[in-house]
Amino acid sequence: MTSVVYPGSFNPITNGHRDIVERALRLFDKVIVAVGTSADKDPETYLAERIGLCRLALSEFGKRVEVEGFNTLLVDYARAKDTRFVVRGLRTISDFDYEHQMIAMNQTLDPDIEYVLLPTSRQWSALSSSRVREIAGLGGDISAFVHPAVAAHYQRTNG
Ligand code: ADP
């Protein structure tokens, strides 16, 4: 069985992230969604909350998707999960710049890990978690961008 780690902040998980999980499942038997904390992306938001929303939003994929938190080096985490593969999503050329830098650094740390960059479907290519948070924070409707469970969560916490 081949598995892949999909790391990110998922703050919150969007339909773009779900699209990447679905595509990754065409290539791998199992996707391990690793929810981390990125210093420049609102680390205040509770990790447990982001993990819980990922689980709800990805429940349709059943046992082929596992969600957990991680706070170690990505390469160490992948090793601990017994895989050599990491998947990331690509929206624009600026995503590529960012991923390229991350991959180059990680390849120095561990040259045996392979990175798979999957372009998202065009429908989600302009979608980001930070915009979703902004819209939700202003009381806007985010149901076009996220799973209904995520939209309901933001409605509850804003209301
Ligand atoms: P990070 O803080 O690690 O960038 P994110 O949760 O913002 O975490 O993103 C995790 C991964 O998902 C990244 O590879 C990012 O490019 C990708 N991603 C984010 N939004 C989308 C989207 N709308 N479509 C496809 N991939 C996306």
mmCIF file of C-alpha atoms in Angstrom, residues 37-127:
data_model
loop_
_atom_site.group_PDB
_atom_site.id
_atom_site.type_symbol
_atom_site.label_atom_id
_atom_site.label_comp_id
_atom_site.label_asym_id
_atom_site.label_seq_id
_atom_site.Cartn_x
_atom_site.Cartn_y
_atom_site.Cartn_z
ATOM 1 C CA THR A 37 1.007 25.315 12.415
ATOM 2 C CA SER A 38 2.569 27.893 10.158
ATOM 3 C CA ALA A 39 3.876 30.949 12.021
ATOM 4 C CA ASP A 40 2.732 33.414 9.356
ATOM 5 C CA LYS A 41 -0.749 31.957 9.018
ATOM 6 C CA ASP A 42 -2.653 32.684 12.220
ATOM 7 C CA PRO A 43 -1.173 30.009 14.500
ATOM 8 C CA GLU A 44 -3.666 31.122 17.166
ATOM 9 C CA THR A 45 -6.431 29.104 15.641
ATOM 10 C CA TYR A 46 -6.683 25.900 17.598
ATOM 11 C CA LEU A 47 -5.040 22.937 15.969
ATOM 12 C CA ALA A 48 -7.725 20.597 17.324
ATOM 13 C CA GLU A 49 -10.412 22.677 15.656
ATOM 14 C CA ARG A 50 -8.661 22.577 12.277
ATOM 15 C CA ILE A 51 -8.116 18.827 12.601
ATOM 16 C CA GLY A 52 -11.784 18.288 13.505
ATOM 17 C CA LEU A 53 -12.966 20.294 10.498
ATOM 18 C CA CYS A 54 -10.616 18.354 8.183
ATOM 19 C CA ARG A 55 -12.044 15.074 9.479
ATOM 20 C CA LEU A 56 -15.606 16.222 8.882
ATOM 21 C CA ALA A 57 -14.837 17.661 5.440
ATOM 22 C CA LEU A 58 -12.997 14.507 4.322
ATOM 23 C CA SER A 59 -15.251 11.891 5.908
ATOM 24 C CA GLU A 60 -16.646 10.866 2.506
ATOM 25 C CA PHE A 61 -13.266 9.296 1.632
ATOM 26 C CA GLY A 62 -13.464 6.874 4.566
ATOM 27 C CA LYS A 63 -10.411 4.980 5.745
ATOM 28 C CA ARG A 64 -8.315 5.995 2.735
ATOM 29 C CA VAL A 65 -7.820 9.403 4.353
ATOM 30 C CA GLU A 66 -6.262 9.910 7.779
ATOM 31 C CA VAL A 67 -6.042 13.306 9.481
ATOM 32 C CA GLU A 68 -3.635 14.192 12.262
ATOM 33 C CA GLY A 69 -1.675 17.097 13.694
ATOM 34 C CA PHE A 70 2.081 17.367 13.328
ATOM 35 C CA ASN A 71 4.710 19.688 14.726
ATOM 36 C CA THR A 72 7.952 18.081 13.608
ATOM 37 C CA LEU A 73 10.071 18.462 10.501
ATOM 38 C CA LEU A 74 8.071 17.347 7.472
ATOM 39 C CA VAL A 75 10.780 14.913 6.362
ATOM 40 C CA ASP A 76 10.857 13.329 9.831
ATOM 41 C CA TYR A 77 7.079 13.116 9.861
ATOM 42 C CA ALA A 78 6.994 11.371 6.470
ATOM 43 C CA ARG A 79 9.580 8.857 7.682
ATOM 44 C CA ALA A 80 7.588 8.242 10.857
ATOM 45 C CA LYS A 81 4.504 7.553 8.732
ATOM 46 C CA ASP A 82 6.526 5.102 6.673
ATOM 47 C CA THR A 83 6.238 6.944 3.373
ATOM 48 C CA ARG A 84 8.629 8.751 1.034
ATOM 49 C CA PHE A 85 5.959 10.818 -0.710
ATOM 50 C CA VAL A 86 4.611 14.295 -0.034
ATOM 51 C CA VAL A 87 1.857 15.969 -2.029
ATOM 52 C CA ARG A 88 1.132 19.691 -2.287
ATOM 53 C CA GLY A 89 -1.389 21.656 -4.315
ATOM 54 C CA LEU A 90 -0.577 24.269 -6.935
ATOM 55 C CA ARG A 91 -2.839 27.176 -7.767
ATOM 56 C CA THR A 92 -0.632 29.798 -9.348
ATOM 57 C CA ILE A 93 2.952 30.491 -10.255
ATOM 58 C CA SER A 94 3.475 32.097 -6.845
ATOM 59 C CA ASP A 95 2.499 28.777 -5.213
ATOM 60 C CA PHE A 96 5.164 27.186 -7.367
ATOM 61 C CA ASP A 97 7.818 29.633 -6.132
ATOM 62 C CA TYR A 98 6.900 28.877 -2.541
ATOM 63 C CA GLU A 99 6.810 25.095 -3.065
ATOM 64 C CA HIS A 100 10.053 25.140 -5.018
ATOM 65 C CA GLN A 101 11.834 26.751 -2.085
ATOM 66 C CA MET A 102 10.290 24.375 0.438
ATOM 67 C CA ILE A 103 11.164 21.334 -1.665
ATOM 68 C CA ALA A 104 14.749 22.461 -2.257
ATOM 69 C CA MET A 105 15.331 22.905 1.479
ATOM 70 C CA ASN A 106 13.643 19.615 2.347
ATOM 71 C CA GLN A 107 15.639 17.765 -0.327
ATOM 72 C CA THR A 108 18.791 18.892 1.434
ATOM 73 C CA LEU A 109 17.441 17.573 4.729
ATOM 74 C CA ASP A 110 16.384 14.253 3.206
ATOM 75 C CA PRO A 111 17.103 13.553 -0.489
ATOM 76 C CA ASP A 112 15.007 10.383 -0.505
ATOM 77 C CA ILE A 113 11.611 12.037 -0.129
ATOM 78 C CA GLU A 114 9.731 12.721 -3.387
ATOM 79 C CA TYR A 115 7.333 15.656 -3.857
ATOM 80 C CA VAL A 116 4.241 15.526 -6.038
ATOM 81 C CA LEU A 117 2.775 18.892 -7.006
ATOM 82 C CA LEU A 118 -0.807 18.609 -8.186
ATOM 83 C CA PRO A 119 -2.492 21.484 -10.004
ATOM 84 C CA THR A 120 -5.940 22.189 -8.608
ATOM 85 C CA SER A 121 -8.978 22.300 -10.866
ATOM 86 C CA ARG A 122 -9.513 25.774 -12.339
ATOM 87 C CA GLN A 123 -12.650 26.209 -10.286
ATOM 88 C CA TRP A 124 -10.593 26.449 -7.084
ATOM 89 C CA SER A 125 -7.468 28.124 -8.390
ATOM 90 C CA ALA A 126 -8.260 31.487 -6.795
ATOM 91 C CA LEU A 127 -9.479 30.063 -3.497
#
